[in-house]
mmCIF file of N, CA, C and O in Angstrom:
data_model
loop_
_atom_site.group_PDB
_atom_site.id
_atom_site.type_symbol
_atom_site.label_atom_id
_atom_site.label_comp_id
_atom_site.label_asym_id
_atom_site.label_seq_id
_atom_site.Cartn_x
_atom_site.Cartn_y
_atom_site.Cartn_z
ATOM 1 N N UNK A 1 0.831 -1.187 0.000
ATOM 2 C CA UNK A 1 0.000 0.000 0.000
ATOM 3 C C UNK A 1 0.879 1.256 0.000
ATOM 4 O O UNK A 1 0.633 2.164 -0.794
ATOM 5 N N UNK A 2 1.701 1.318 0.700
ATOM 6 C CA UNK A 2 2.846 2.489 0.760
ATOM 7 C C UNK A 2 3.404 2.800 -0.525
ATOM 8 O O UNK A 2 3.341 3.904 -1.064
ATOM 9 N N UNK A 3 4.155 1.394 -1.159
ATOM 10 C CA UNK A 3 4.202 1.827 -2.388
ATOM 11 C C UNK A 3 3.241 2.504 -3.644
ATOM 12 O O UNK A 3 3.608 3.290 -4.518
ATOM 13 N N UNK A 4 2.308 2.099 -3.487
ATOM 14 C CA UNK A 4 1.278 2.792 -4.342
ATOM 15 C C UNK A 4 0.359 4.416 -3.621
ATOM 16 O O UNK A 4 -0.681 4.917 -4.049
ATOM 17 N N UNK A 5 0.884 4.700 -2.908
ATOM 18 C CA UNK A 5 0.583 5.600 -1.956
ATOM 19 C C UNK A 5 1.502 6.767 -2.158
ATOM 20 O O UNK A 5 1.117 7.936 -2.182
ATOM 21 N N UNK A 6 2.595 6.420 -2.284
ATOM 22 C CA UNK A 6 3.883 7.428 -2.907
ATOM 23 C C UNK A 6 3.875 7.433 -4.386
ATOM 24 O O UNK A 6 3.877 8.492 -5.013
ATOM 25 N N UNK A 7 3.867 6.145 -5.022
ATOM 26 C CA UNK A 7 3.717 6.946 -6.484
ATOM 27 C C UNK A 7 2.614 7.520 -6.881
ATOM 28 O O UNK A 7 2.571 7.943 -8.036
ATOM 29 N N UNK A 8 1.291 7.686 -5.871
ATOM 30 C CA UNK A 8 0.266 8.273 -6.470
ATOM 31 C C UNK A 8 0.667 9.822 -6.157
ATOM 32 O O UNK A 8 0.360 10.754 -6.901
ATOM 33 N N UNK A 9 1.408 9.955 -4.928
ATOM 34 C CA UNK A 9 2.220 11.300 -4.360
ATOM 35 C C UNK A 9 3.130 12.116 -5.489
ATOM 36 O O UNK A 9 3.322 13.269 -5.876
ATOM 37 N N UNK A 10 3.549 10.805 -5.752
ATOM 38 C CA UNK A 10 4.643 11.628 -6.984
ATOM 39 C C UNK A 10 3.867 11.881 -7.952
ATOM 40 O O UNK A 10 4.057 13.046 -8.300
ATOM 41 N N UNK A 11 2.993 11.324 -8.640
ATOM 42 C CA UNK A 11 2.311 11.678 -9.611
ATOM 43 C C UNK A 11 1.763 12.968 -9.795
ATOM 44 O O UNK A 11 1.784 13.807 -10.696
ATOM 45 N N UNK A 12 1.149 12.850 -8.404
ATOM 46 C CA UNK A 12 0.285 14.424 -8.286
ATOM 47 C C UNK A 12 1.462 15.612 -7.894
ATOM 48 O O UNK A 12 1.049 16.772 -7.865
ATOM 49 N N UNK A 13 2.363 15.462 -7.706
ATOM 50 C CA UNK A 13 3.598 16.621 -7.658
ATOM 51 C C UNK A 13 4.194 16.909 -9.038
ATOM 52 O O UNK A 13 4.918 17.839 -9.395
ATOM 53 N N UNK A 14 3.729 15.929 -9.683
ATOM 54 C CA UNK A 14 4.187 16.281 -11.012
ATOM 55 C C UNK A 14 3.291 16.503 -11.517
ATOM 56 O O UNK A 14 3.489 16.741 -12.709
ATOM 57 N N UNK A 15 2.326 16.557 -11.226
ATOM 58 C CA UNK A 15 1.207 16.739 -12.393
ATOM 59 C C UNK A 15 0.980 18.833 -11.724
ATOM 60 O O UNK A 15 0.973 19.771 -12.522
ATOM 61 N N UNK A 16 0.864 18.963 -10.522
ATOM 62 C CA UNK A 16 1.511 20.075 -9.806
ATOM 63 C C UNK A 16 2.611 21.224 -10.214
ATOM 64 O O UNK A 16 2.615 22.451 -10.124
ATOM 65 N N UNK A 17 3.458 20.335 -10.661
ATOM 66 C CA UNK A 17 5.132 20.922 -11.282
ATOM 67 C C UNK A 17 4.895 21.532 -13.334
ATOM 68 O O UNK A 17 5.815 22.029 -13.984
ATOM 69 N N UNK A 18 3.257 21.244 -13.964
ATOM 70 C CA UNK A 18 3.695 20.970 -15.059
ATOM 71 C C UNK A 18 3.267 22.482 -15.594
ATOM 72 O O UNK A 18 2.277 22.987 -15.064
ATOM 73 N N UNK A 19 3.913 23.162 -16.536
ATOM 74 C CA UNK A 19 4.150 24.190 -17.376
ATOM 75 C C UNK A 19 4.673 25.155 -16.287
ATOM 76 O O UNK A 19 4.039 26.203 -16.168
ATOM 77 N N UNK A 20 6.138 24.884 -15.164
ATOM 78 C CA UNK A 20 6.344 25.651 -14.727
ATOM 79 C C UNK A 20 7.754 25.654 -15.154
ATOM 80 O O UNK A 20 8.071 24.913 -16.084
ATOM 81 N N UNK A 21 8.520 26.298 -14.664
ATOM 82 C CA UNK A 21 9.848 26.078 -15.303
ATOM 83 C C UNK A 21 11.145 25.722 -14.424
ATOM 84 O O UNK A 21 12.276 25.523 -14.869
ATOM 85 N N UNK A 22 10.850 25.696 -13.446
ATOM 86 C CA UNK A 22 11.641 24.597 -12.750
ATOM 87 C C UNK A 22 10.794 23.201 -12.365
ATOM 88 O O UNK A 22 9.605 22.910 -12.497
ATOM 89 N N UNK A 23 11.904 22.498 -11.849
ATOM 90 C CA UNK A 23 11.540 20.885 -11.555
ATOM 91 C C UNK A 23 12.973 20.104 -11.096
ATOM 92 O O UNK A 23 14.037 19.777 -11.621
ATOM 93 N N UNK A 24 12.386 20.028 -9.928
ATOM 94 C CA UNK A 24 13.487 18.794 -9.346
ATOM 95 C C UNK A 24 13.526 17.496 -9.636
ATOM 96 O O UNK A 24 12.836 16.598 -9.154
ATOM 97 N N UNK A 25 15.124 17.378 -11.184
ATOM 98 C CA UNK A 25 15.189 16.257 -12.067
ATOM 99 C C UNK A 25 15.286 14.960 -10.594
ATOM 100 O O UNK A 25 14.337 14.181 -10.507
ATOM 101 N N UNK A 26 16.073 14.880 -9.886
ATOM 102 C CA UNK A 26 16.872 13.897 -9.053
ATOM 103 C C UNK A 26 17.183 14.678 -7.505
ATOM 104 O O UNK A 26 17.498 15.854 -7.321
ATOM 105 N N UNK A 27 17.033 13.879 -6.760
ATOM 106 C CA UNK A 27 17.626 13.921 -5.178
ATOM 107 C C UNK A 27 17.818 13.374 -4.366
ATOM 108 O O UNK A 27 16.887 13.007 -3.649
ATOM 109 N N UNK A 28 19.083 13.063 -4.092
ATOM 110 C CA UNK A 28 19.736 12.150 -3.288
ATOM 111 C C UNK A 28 19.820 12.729 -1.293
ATOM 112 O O UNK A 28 20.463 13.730 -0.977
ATOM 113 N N UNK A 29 19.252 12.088 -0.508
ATOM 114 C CA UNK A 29 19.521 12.767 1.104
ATOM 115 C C UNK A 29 21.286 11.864 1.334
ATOM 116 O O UNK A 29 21.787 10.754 1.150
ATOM 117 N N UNK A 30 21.733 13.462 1.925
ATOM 118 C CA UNK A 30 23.377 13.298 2.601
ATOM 119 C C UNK A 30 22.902 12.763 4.284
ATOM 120 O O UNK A 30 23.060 11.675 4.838
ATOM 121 N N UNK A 31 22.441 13.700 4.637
ATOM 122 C CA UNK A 31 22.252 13.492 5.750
ATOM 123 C C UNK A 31 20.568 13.772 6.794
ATOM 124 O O UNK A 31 19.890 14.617 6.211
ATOM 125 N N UNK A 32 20.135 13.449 7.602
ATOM 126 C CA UNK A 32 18.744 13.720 7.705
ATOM 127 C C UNK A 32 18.147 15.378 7.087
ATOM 128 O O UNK A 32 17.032 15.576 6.604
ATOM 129 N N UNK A 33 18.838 16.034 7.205
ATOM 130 C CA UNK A 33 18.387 17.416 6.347
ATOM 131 C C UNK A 33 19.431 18.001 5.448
ATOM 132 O O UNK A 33 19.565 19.223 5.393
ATOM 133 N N UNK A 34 19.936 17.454 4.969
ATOM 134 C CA UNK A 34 20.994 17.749 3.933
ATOM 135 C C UNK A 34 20.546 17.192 2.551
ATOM 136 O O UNK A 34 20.177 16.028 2.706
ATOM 137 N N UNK A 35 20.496 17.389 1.917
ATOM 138 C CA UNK A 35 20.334 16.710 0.012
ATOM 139 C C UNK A 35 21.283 17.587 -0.982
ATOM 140 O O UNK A 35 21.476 18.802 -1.026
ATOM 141 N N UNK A 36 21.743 16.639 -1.675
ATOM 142 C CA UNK A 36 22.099 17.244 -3.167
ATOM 143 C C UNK A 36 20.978 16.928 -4.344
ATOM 144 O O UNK A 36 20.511 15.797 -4.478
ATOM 145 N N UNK A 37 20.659 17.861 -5.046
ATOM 146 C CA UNK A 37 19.560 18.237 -5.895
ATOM 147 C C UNK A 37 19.879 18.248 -7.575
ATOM 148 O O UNK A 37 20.966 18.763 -7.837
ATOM 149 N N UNK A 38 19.271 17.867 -8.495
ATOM 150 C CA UNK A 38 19.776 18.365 -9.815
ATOM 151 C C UNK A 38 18.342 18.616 -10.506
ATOM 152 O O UNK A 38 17.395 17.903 -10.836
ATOM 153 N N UNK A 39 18.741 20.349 -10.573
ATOM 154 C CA UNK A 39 17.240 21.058 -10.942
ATOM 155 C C UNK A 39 17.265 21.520 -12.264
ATOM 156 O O UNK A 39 18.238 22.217 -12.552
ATOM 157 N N UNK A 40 16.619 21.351 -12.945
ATOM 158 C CA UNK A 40 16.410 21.817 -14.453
ATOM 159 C C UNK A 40 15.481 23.114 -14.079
ATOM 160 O O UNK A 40 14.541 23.134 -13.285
ATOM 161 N N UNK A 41 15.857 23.896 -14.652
ATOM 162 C CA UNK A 41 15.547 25.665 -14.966
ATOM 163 C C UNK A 41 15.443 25.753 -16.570
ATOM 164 O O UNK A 41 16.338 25.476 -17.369
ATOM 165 N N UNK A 42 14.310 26.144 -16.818
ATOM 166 C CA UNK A 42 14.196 26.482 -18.642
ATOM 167 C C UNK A 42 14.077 25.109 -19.105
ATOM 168 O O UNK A 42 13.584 24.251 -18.372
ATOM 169 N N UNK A 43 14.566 24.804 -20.463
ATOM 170 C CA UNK A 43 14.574 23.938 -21.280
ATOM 171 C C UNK A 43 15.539 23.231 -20.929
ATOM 172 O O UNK A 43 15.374 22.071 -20.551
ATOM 173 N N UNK A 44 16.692 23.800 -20.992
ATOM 174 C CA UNK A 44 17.874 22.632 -21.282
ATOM 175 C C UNK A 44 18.608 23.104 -20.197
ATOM 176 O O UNK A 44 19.661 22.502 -20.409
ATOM 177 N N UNK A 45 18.843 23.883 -18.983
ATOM 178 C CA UNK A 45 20.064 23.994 -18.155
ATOM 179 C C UNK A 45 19.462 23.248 -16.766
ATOM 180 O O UNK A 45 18.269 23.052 -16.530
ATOM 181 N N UNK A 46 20.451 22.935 -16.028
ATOM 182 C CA UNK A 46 20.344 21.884 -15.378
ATOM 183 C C UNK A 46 21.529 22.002 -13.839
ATOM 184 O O UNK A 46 22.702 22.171 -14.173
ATOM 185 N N UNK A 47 21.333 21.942 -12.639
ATOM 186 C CA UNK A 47 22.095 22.855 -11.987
ATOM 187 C C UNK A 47 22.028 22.000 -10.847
ATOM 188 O O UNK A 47 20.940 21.501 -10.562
ATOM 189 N N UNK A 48 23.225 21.717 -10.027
ATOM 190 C CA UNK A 48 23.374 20.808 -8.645
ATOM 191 C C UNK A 48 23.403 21.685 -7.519
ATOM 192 O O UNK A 48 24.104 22.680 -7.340
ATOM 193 N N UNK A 49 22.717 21.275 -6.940
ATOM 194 C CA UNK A 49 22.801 22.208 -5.659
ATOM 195 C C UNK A 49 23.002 21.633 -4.278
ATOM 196 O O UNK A 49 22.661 20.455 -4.384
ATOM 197 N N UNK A 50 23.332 21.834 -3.198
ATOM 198 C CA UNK A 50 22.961 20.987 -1.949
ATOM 199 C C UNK A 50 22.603 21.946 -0.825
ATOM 200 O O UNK A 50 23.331 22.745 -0.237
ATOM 201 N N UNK A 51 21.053 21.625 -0.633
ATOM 202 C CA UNK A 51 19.998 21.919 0.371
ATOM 203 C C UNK A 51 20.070 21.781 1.591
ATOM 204 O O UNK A 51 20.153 20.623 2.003
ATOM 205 N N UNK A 52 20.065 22.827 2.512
ATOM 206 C CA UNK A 52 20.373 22.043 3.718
ATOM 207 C C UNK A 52 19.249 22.874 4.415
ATOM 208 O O UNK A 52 18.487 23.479 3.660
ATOM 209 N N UNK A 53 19.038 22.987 5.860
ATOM 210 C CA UNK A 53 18.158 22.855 6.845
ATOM 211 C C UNK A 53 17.689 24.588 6.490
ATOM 212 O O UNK A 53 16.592 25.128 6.340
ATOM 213 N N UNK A 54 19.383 25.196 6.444
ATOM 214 C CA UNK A 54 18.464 26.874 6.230
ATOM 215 C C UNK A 54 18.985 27.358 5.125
ATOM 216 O O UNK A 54 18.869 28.543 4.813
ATOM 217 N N UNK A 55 19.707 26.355 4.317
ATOM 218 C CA UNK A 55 20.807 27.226 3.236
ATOM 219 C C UNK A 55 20.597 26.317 1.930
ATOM 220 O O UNK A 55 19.919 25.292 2.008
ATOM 221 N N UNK A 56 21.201 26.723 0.718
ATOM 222 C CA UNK A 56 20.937 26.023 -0.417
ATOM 223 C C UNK A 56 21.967 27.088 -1.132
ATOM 224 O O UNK A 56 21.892 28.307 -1.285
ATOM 225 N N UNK A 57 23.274 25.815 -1.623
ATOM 226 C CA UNK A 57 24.288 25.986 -2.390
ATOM 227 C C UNK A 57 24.850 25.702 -3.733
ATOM 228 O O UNK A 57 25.423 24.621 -3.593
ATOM 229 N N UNK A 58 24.967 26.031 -4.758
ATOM 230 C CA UNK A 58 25.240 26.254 -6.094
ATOM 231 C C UNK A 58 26.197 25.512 -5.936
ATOM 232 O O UNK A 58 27.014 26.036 -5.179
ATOM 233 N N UNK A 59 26.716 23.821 -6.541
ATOM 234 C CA UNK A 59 27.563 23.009 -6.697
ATOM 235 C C UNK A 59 27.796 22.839 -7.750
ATOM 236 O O UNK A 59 28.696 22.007 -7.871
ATOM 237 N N UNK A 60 27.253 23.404 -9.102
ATOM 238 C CA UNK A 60 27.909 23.319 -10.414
ATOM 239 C C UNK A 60 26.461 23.218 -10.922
ATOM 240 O O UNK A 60 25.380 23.345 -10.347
ATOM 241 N N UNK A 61 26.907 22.868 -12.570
ATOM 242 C CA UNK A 61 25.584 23.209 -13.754
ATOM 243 C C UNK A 61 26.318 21.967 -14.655
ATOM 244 O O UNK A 61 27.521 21.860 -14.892
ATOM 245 N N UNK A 62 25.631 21.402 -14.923
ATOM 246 C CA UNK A 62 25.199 20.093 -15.806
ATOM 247 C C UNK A 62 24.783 20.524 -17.348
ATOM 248 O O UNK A 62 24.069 21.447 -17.741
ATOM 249 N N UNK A 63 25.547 19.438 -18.112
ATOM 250 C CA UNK A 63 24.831 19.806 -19.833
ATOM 251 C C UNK A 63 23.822 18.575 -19.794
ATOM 252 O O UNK A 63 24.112 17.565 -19.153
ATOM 253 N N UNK A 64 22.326 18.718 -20.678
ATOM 254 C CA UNK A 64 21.734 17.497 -20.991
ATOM 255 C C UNK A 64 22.449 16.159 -21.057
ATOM 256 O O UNK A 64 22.214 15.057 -20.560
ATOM 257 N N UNK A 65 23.583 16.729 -21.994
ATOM 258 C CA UNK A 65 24.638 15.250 -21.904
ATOM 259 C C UNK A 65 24.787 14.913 -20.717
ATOM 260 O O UNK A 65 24.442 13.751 -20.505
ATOM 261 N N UNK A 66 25.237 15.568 -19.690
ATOM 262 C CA UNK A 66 25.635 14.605 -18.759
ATOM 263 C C UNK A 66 25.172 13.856 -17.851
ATOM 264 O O UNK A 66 25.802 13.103 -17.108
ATOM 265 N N UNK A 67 23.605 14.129 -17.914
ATOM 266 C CA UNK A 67 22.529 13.398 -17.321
ATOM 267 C C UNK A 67 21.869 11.842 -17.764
ATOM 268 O O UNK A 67 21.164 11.594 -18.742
ATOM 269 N N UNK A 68 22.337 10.931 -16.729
ATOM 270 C CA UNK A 68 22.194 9.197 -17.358
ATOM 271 C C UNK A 68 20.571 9.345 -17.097
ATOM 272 O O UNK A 68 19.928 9.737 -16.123
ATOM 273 N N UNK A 69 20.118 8.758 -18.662
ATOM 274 C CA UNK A 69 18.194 8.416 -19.186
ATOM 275 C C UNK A 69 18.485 7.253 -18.114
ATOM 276 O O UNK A 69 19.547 6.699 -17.832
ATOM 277 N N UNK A 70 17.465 7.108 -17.717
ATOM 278 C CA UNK A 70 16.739 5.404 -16.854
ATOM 279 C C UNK A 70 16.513 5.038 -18.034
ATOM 280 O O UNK A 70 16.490 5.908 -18.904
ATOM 281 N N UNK A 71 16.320 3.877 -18.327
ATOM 282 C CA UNK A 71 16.071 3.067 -19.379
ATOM 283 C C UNK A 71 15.068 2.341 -18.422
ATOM 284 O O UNK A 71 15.057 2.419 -17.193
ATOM 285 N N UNK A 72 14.032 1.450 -19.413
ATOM 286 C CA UNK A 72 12.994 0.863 -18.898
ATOM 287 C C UNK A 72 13.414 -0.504 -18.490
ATOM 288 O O UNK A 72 12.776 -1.175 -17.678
ATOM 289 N N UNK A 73 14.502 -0.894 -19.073
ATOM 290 C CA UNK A 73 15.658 -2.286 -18.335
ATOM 291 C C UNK A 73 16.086 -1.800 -16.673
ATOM 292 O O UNK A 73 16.164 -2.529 -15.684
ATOM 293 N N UNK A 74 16.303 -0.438 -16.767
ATOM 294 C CA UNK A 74 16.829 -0.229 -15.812
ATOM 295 C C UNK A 74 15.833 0.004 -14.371
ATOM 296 O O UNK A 74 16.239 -0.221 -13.231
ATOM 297 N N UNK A 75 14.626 0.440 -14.678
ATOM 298 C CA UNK A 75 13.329 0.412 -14.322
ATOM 299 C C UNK A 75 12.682 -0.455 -13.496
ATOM 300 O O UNK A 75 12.013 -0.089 -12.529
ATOM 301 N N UNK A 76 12.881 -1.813 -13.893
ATOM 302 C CA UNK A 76 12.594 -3.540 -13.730
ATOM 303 C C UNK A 76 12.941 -4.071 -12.819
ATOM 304 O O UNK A 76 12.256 -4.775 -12.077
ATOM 305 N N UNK A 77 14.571 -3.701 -12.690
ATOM 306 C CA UNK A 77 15.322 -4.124 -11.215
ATOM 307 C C UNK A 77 14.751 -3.204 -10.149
ATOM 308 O O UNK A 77 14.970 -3.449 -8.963
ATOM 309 N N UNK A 78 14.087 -2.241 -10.493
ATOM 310 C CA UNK A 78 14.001 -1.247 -9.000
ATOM 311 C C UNK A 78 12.180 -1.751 -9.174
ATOM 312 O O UNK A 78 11.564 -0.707 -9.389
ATOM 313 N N UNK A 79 11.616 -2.446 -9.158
ATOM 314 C CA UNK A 79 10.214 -3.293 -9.380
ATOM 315 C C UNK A 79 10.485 -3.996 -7.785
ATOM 316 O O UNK A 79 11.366 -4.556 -7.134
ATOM 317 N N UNK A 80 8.959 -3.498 -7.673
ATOM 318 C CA UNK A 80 9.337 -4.860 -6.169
ATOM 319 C C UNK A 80 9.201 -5.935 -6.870
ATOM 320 O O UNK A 80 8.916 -6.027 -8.064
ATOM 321 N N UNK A 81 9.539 -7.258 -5.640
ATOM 322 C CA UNK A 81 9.751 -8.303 -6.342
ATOM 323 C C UNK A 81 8.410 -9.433 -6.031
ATOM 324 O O UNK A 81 8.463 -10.604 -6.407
ATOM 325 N N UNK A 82 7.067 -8.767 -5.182
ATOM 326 C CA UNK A 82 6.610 -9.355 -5.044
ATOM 327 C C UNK A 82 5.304 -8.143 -5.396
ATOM 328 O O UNK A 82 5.468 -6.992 -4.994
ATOM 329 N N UNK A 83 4.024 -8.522 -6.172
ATOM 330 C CA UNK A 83 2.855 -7.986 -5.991
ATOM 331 C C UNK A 83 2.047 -7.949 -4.754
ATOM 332 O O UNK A 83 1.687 -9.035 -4.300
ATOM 333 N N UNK A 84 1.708 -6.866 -4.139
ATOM 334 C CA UNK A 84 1.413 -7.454 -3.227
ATOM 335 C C UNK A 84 -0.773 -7.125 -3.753
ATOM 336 O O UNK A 84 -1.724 -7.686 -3.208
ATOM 337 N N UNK A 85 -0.830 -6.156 -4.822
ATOM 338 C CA UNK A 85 -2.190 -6.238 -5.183
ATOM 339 C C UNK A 85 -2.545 -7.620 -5.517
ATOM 340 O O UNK A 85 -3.632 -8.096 -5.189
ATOM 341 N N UNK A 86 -1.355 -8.491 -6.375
ATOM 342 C CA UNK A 86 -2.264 -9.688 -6.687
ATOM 343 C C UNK A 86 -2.656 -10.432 -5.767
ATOM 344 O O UNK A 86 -3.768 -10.958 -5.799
ATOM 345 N N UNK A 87 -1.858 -10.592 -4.851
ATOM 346 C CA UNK A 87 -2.070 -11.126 -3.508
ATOM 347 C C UNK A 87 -3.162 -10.955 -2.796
ATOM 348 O O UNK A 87 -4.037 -11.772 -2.510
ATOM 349 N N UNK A 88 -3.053 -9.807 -2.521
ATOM 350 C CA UNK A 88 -4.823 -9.232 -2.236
ATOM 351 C C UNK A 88 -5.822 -10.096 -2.797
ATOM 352 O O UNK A 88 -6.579 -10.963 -2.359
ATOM 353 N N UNK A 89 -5.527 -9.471 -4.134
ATOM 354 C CA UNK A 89 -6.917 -10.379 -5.189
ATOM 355 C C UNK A 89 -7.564 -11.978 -4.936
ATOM 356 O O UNK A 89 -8.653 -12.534 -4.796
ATOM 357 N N UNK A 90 -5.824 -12.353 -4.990
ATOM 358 C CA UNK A 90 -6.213 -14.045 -5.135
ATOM 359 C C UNK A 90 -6.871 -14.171 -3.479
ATOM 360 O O UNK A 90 -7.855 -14.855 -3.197
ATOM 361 N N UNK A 91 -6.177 -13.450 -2.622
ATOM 362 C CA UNK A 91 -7.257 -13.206 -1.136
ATOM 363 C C UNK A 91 -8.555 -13.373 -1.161
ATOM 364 O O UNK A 91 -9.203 -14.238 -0.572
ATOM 365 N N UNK A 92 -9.045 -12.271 -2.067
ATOM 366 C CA UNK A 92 -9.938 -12.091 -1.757
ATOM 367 C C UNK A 92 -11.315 -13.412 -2.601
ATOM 368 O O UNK A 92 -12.393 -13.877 -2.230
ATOM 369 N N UNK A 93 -10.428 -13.554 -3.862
ATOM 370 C CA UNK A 93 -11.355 -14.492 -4.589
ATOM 371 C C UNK A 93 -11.314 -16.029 -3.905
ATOM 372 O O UNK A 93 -12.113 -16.846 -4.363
ATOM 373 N N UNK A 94 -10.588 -16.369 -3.035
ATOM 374 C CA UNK A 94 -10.464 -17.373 -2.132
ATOM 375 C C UNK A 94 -10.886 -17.219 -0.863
ATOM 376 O O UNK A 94 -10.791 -18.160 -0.076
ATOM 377 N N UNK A 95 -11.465 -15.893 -0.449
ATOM 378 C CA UNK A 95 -12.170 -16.118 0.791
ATOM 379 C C UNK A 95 -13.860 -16.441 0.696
ATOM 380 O O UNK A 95 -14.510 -16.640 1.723
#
């Protein structure tokens, strides 16, 4: 349930985020309130930053190139490994 609970979260933050001109591509947490960020501004520029509790620092700027696509192979491995809706289902059609 959690899992489908957060991507419905993300969904609606993006659906939130759309015809604006920033968007937070990626973010990794350093430490409980620390993150490094890679934010796309405009079309094509793209900018690292790291966020912290009261501050937010300019760590460099990124070309499209240098940003790795997910591939949908790559996608698959980060899949849980168990359904847990079907599970439910067959639950429920067996009770």
């Amino acid at each position: 349930m959690t899992y489908y609970v957060t991507k419905w979260i993300a969904g609606y933050q993006k659906v939130q985020g759309l015809n604006k001109n920033l968007e937070i591509v990626e973010a990794i947490r350093i430490t409980n309130n620390k993150f490094v960020q890679i934010v796309r501004a405009g079309e094509n520029r793209y900018f690292v930053i790291a966020v912290g509790k009261d501050e937010v620092n300019l760590l460099g700027e990124l070309s499209s190139e240098d940003l790795k696509e997910i591939s949908s192979q790559d996608t698959e491995d980060l899949k849980p490994p168990v359904d847990f809706k079907s599970i439910l289902d067959k639950l429920k059609k067996n009770s």
